[in-house]
CSV table of C-alpha atoms in Angstrom, one decimal:
chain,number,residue,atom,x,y,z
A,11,UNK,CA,0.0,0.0,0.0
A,12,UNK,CA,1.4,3.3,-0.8
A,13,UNK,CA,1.4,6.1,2.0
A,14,UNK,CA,2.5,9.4,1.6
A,15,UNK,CA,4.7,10.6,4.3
A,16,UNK,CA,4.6,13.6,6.8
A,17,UNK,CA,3.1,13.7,6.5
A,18,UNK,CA,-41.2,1.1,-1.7
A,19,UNK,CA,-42.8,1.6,-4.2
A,20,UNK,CA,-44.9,4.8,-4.4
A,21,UNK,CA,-49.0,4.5,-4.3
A,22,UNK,CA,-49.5,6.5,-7.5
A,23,UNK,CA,-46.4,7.4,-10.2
A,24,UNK,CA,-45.0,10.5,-9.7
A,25,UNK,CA,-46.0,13.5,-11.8
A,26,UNK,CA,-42.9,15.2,-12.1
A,27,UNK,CA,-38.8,15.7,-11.4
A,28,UNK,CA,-39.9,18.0,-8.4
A,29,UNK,CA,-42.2,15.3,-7.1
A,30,UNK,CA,-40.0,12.9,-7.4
A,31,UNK,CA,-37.5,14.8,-5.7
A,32,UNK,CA,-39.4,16.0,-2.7
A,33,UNK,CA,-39.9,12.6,-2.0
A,34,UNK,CA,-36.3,11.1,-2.3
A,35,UNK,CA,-36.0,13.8,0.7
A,36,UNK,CA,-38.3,12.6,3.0
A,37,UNK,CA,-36.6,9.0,3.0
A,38,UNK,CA,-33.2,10.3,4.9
A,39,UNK,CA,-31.4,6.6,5.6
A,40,UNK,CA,-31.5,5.4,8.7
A,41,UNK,CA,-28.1,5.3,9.5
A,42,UNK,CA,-27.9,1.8,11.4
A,43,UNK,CA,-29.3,0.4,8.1
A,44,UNK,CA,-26.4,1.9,6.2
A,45,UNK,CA,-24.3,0.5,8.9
A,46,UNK,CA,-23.2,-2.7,9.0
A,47,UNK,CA,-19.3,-3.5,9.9
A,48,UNK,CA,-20.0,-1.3,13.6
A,49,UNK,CA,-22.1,0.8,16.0
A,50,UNK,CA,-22.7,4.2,13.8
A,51,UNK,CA,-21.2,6.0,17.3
A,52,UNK,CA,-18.3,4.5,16.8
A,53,UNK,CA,-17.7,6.0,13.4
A,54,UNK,CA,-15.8,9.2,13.5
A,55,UNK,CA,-13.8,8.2,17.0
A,56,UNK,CA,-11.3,11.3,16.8
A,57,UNK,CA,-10.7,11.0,20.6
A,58,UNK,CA,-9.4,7.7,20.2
A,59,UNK,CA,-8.6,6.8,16.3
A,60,UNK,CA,-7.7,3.3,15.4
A,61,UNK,CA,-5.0,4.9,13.8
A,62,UNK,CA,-2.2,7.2,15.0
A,63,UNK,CA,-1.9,8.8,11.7
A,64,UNK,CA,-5.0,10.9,12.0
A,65,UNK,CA,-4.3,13.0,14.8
A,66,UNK,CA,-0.8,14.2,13.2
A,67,UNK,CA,-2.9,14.8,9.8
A,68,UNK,CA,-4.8,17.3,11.1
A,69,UNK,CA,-2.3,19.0,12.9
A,70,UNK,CA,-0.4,19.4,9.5
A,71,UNK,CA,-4.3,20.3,7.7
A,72,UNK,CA,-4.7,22.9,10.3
A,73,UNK,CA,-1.3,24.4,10.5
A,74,UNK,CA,-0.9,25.2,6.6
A,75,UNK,CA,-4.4,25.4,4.9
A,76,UNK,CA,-4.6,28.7,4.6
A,77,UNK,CA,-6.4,31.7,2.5
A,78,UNK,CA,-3.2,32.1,0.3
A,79,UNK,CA,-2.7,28.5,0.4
A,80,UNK,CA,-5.8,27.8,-0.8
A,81,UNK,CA,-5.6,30.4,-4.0
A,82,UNK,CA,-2.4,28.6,-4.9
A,83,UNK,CA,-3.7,25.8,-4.8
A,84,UNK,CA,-7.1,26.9,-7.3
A,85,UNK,CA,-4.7,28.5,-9.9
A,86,UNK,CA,-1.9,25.5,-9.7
A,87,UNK,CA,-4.5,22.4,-10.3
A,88,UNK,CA,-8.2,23.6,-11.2
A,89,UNK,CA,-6.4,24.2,-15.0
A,90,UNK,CA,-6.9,20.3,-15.4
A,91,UNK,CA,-3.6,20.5,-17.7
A,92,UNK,CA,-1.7,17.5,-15.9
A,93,UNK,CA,-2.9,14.4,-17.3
A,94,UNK,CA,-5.9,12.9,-19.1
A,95,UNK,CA,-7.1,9.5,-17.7
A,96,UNK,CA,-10.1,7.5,-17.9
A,97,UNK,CA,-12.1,6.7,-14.4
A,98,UNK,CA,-10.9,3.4,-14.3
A,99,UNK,CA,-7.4,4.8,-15.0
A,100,UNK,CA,-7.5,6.8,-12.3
A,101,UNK,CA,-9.0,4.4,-10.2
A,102,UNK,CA,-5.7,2.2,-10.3
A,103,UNK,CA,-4.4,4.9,-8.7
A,104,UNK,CA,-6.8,4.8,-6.1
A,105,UNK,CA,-6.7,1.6,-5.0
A,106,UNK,CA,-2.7,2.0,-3.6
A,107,UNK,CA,-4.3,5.3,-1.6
A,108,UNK,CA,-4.5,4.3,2.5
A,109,UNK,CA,-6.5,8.2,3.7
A,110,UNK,CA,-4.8,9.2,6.5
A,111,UNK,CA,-7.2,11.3,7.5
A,112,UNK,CA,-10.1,8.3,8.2
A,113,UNK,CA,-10.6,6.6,11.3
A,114,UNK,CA,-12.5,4.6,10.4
A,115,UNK,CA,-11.2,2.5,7.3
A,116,UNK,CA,-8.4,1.0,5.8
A,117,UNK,CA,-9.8,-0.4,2.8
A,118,UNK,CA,-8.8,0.7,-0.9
A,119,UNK,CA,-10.6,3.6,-2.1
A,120,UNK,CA,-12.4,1.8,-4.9
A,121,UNK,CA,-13.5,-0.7,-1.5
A,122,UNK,CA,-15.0,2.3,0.0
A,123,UNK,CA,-17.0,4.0,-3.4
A,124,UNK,CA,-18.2,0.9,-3.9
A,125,UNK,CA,-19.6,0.4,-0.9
A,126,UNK,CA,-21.1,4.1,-1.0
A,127,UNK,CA,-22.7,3.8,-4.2
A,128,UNK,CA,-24.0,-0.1,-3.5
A,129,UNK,CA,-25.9,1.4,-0.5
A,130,UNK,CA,-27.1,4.0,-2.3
A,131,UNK,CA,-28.1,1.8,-5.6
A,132,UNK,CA,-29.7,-0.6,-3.0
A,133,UNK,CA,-31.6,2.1,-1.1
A,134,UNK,CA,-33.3,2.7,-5.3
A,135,UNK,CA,-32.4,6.3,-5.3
A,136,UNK,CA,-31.6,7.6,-9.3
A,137,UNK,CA,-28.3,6.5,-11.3
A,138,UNK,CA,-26.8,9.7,-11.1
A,139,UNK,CA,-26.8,9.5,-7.4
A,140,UNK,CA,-25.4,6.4,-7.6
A,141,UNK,CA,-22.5,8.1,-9.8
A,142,UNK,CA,-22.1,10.3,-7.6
A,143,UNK,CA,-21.3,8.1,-4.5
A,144,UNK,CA,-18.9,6.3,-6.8
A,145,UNK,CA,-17.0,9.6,-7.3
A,146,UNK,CA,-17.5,11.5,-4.4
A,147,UNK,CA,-13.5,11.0,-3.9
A,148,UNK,CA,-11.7,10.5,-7.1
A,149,UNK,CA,-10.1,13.9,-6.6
A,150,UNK,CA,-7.6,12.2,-4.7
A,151,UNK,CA,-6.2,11.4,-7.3
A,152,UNK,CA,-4.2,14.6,-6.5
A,153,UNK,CA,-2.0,12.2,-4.3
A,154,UNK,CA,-0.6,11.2,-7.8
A,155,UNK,CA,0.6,14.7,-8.3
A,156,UNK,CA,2.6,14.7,-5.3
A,157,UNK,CA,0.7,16.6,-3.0
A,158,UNK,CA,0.3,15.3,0.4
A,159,UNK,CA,-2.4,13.9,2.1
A,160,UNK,CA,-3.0,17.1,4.7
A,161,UNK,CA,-3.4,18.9,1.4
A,162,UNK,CA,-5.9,16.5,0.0
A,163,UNK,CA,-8.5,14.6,2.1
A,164,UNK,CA,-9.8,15.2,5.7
A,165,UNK,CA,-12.7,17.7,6.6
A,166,UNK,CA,-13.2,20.9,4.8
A,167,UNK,CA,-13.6,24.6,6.4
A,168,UNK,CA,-13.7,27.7,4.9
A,169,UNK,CA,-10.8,29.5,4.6
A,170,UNK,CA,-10.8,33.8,5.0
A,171,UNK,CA,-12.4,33.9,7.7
A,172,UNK,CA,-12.6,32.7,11.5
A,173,UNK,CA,-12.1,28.6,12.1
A,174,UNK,CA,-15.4,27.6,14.1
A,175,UNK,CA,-15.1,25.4,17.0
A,176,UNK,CA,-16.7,22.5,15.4
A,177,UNK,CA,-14.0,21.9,12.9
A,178,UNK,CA,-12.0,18.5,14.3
A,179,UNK,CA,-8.8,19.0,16.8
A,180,UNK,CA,-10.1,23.0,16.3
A,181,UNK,CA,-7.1,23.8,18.9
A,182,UNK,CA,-4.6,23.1,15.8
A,183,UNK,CA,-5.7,26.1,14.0
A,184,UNK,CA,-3.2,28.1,16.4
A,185,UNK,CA,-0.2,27.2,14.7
A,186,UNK,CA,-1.7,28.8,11.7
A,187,UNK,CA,-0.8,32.3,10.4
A,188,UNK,CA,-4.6,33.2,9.4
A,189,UNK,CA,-5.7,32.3,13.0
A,190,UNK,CA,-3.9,36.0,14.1
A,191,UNK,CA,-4.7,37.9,11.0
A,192,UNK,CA,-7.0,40.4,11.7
A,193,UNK,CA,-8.1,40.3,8.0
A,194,UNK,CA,-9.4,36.4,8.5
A,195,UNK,CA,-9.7,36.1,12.1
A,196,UNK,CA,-13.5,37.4,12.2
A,197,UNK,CA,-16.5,35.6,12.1
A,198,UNK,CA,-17.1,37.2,8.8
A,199,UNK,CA,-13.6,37.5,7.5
A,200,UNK,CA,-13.4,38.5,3.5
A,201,UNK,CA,-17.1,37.5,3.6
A,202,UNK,CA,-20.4,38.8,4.1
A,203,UNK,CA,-23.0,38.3,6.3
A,204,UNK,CA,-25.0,35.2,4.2
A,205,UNK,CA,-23.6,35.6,0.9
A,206,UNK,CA,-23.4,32.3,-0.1
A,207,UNK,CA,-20.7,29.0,-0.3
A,208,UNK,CA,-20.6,29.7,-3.8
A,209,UNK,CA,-18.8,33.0,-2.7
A,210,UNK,CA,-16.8,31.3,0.0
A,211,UNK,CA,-13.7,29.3,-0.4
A,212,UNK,CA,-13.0,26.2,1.0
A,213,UNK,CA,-10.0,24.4,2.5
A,214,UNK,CA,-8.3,22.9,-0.6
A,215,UNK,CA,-8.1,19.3,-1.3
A,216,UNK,CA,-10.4,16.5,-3.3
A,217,UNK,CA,-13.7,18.1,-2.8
A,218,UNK,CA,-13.3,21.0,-4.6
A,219,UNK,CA,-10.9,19.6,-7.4
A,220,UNK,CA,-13.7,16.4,-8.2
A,221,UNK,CA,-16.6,19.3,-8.0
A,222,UNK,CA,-14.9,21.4,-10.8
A,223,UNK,CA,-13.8,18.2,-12.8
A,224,UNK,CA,-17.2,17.0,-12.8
A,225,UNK,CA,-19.0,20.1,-12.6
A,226,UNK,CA,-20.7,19.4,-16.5
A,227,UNK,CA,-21.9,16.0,-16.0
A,228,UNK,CA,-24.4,16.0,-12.8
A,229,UNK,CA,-27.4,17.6,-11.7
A,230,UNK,CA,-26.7,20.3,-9.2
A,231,UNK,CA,-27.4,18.0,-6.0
A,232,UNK,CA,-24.8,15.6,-7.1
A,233,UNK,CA,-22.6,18.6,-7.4
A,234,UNK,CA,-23.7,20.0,-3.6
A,235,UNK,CA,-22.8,16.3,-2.4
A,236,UNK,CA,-19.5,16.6,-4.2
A,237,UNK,CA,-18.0,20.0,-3.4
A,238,UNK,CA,-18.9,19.6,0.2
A,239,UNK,CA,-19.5,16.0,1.3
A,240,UNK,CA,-16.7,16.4,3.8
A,241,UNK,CA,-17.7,20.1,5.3
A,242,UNK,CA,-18.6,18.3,8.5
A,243,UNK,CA,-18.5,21.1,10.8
A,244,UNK,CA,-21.7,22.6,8.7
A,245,UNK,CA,-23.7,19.7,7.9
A,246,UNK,CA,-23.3,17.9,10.9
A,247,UNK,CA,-22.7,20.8,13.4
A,248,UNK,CA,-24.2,24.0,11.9
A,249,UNK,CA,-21.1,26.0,12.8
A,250,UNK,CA,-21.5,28.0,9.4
A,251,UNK,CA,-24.9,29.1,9.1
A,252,UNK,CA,-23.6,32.6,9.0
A,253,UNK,CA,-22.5,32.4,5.8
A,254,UNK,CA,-25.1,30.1,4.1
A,255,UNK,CA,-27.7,31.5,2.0
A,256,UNK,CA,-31.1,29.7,1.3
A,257,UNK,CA,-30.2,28.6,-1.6
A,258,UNK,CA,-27.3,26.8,0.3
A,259,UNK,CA,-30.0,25.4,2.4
A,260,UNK,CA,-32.1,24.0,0.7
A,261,UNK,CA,-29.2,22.2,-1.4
A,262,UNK,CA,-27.7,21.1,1.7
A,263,UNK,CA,-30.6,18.5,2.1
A,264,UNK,CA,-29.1,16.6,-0.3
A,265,UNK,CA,-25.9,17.3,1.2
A,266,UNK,CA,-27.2,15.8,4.6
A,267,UNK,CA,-28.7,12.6,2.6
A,268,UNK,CA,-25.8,11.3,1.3
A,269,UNK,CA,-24.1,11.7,4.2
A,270,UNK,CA,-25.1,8.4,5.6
A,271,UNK,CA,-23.8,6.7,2.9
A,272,UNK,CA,-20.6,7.7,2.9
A,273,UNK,CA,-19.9,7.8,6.6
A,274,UNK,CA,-22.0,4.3,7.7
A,275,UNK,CA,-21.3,2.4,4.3
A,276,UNK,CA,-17.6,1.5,5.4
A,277,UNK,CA,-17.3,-2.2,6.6
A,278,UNK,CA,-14.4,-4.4,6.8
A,279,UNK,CA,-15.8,-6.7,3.6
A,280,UNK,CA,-15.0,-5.8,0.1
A,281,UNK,CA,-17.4,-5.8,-2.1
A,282,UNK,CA,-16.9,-7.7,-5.5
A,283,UNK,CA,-15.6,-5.7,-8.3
A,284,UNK,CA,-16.1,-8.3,-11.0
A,285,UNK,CA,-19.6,-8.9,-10.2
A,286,UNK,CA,-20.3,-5.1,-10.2
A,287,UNK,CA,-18.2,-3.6,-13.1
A,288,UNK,CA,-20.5,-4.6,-15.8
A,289,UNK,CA,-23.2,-2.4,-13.9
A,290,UNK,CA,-20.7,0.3,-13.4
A,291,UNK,CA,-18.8,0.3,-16.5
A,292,UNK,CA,-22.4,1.3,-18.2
A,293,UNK,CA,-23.2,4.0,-15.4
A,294,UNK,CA,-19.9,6.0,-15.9
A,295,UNK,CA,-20.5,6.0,-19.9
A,296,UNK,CA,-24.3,6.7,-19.5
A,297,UNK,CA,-23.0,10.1,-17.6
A,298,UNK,CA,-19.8,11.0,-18.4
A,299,UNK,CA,-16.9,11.0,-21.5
A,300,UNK,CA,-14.2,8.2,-22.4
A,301,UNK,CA,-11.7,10.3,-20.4
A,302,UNK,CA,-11.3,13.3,-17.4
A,303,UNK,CA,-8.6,16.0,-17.6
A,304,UNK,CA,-6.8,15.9,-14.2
């Protein structure tokens, strides 16, 4: 394994897409149904981590992520000029990644999508859902590029403004510059009251980049789930309602439903690949083209 160091059927048919999707949001997933390799409150154990790396990740996430970080970061990789792979391509790459970041799995990363998207699939929500779970972490694929893993996975915050207390290990974020910048140490920071996440950047790492790289091919609430699947400290704790918008809001339901499957999906049993692919192989071409720009 490669590491990087440091570091129900309805009663009637539905009448249209709005219907259709009001519904999908009043069946949430129960998360102990999602669950099935542990207790769900024993997912996310950042007290005590099965593994030491994570403790050390975020001390490295919370020291350098920064607002200037963050820019360089935009302009250096959102370009997509590095290399031109197809998803299973890049999936190769994926399955040497061990995220350093998670507590609570050591599977491959194709392990983990596949158990995302299975649960979603088996749960009958659409296909492009289903895509989405399947991709919701290609973008670390930037691994491949070098960067390292602080830079990468883990939680996402925004950046240019105040770090809330809800963010994981929060008492990091005093080894870094922006926390004593009077220019991002407000509650509003470079930011308005409200204005919107579309408006507000975000930590960097594989959220953003697999949101832009895919930004073309799914409907907008694949694209919420996407960018911020991993802004925990909003969707789980509400520490950044200042700066959400209703539209925000009301996109963050979808946000909160795919949740489950991404956290309470991961269990110690692989699922098989070469029962599945023919399934998958179709979904990826019914969405998407032969090959990505990284």
């Amino acid at each position: 394994m490669y590491k990087m160091e440091n570091n129900t059927a309805l009663a009637e048919p539905l009448q249209s897409l709005d219907e259709w999707e009001d519904d999908l949001l009043l069946r949430y997933p129960d998360p102990k149904s999602v669950a099935k390799g542990k207790e769900t409150e024993d997912y996310r154990n950042y007290d005590d981590p099965a593994r030491d790396t994570v403790r050390e990740f975020y001390r490295l996430n919370h020291q350098y992520q920064t607002y200037d970080f963050v820019l360089e970061k935009r302009a250096e990789y959102l370009k997509f000029d590095r290399k031109e792979m197809t998803v299973w391509e890049a999936f190769e790459f994926l399955n040497q990644l061990v995220d350093d970041s998670d507590p609570d799995t050591d599977l491959s990363q194709l392990q983990h999508l596949l158990q995302t998207s299975e649960a979603i699939r088996a749960d009958g929500h659409p296909d492009w859902f289903v895509l989405t779970g399947l991709m919701h972490d290609m973008g670390k694929v930037l691994c491949l590029f070098g960067e390292p893993q602080w830079a990468v996975v883990g939680d996402t915050f925004p950046v240019g403004c105040a770090y809330s207390d809800k963010i994981v290990y929060p008492e990091f974020f005093k080894e870094n510059p922006d926390f004593y910048n009077e220019k991002y140490n407000t509650k509003y920071g470079v930011y308005s009251p409200n204005c919107g996440l579309r408006n507000v950047h975000m930590s960097w790492g594989h959220d953003e980049y697999v949101y832009q790289m895919l930004k073309d091919y799914l409907p907008e609430q694949g694209l919420y789930m996407l960018r911020y699947h991993s802004f925990y400290s909003q969707h789980r704790e509400n520490g950044y309602d200042h700066l959400m918008d209703d539209h925000d809001r009301e996109m963050f339901k979808w946000v909160d439903l795919f949740n489950p499957y991404d956290l309470y999906s991961k269990n110690p049993t692989p699922p098989d690949w070469n029962e599945l692919k023919p399934y998958y192989e179709n979904l990826v071409a019914k969405y998407l083209p032969k090959t990505l720009k990284f």
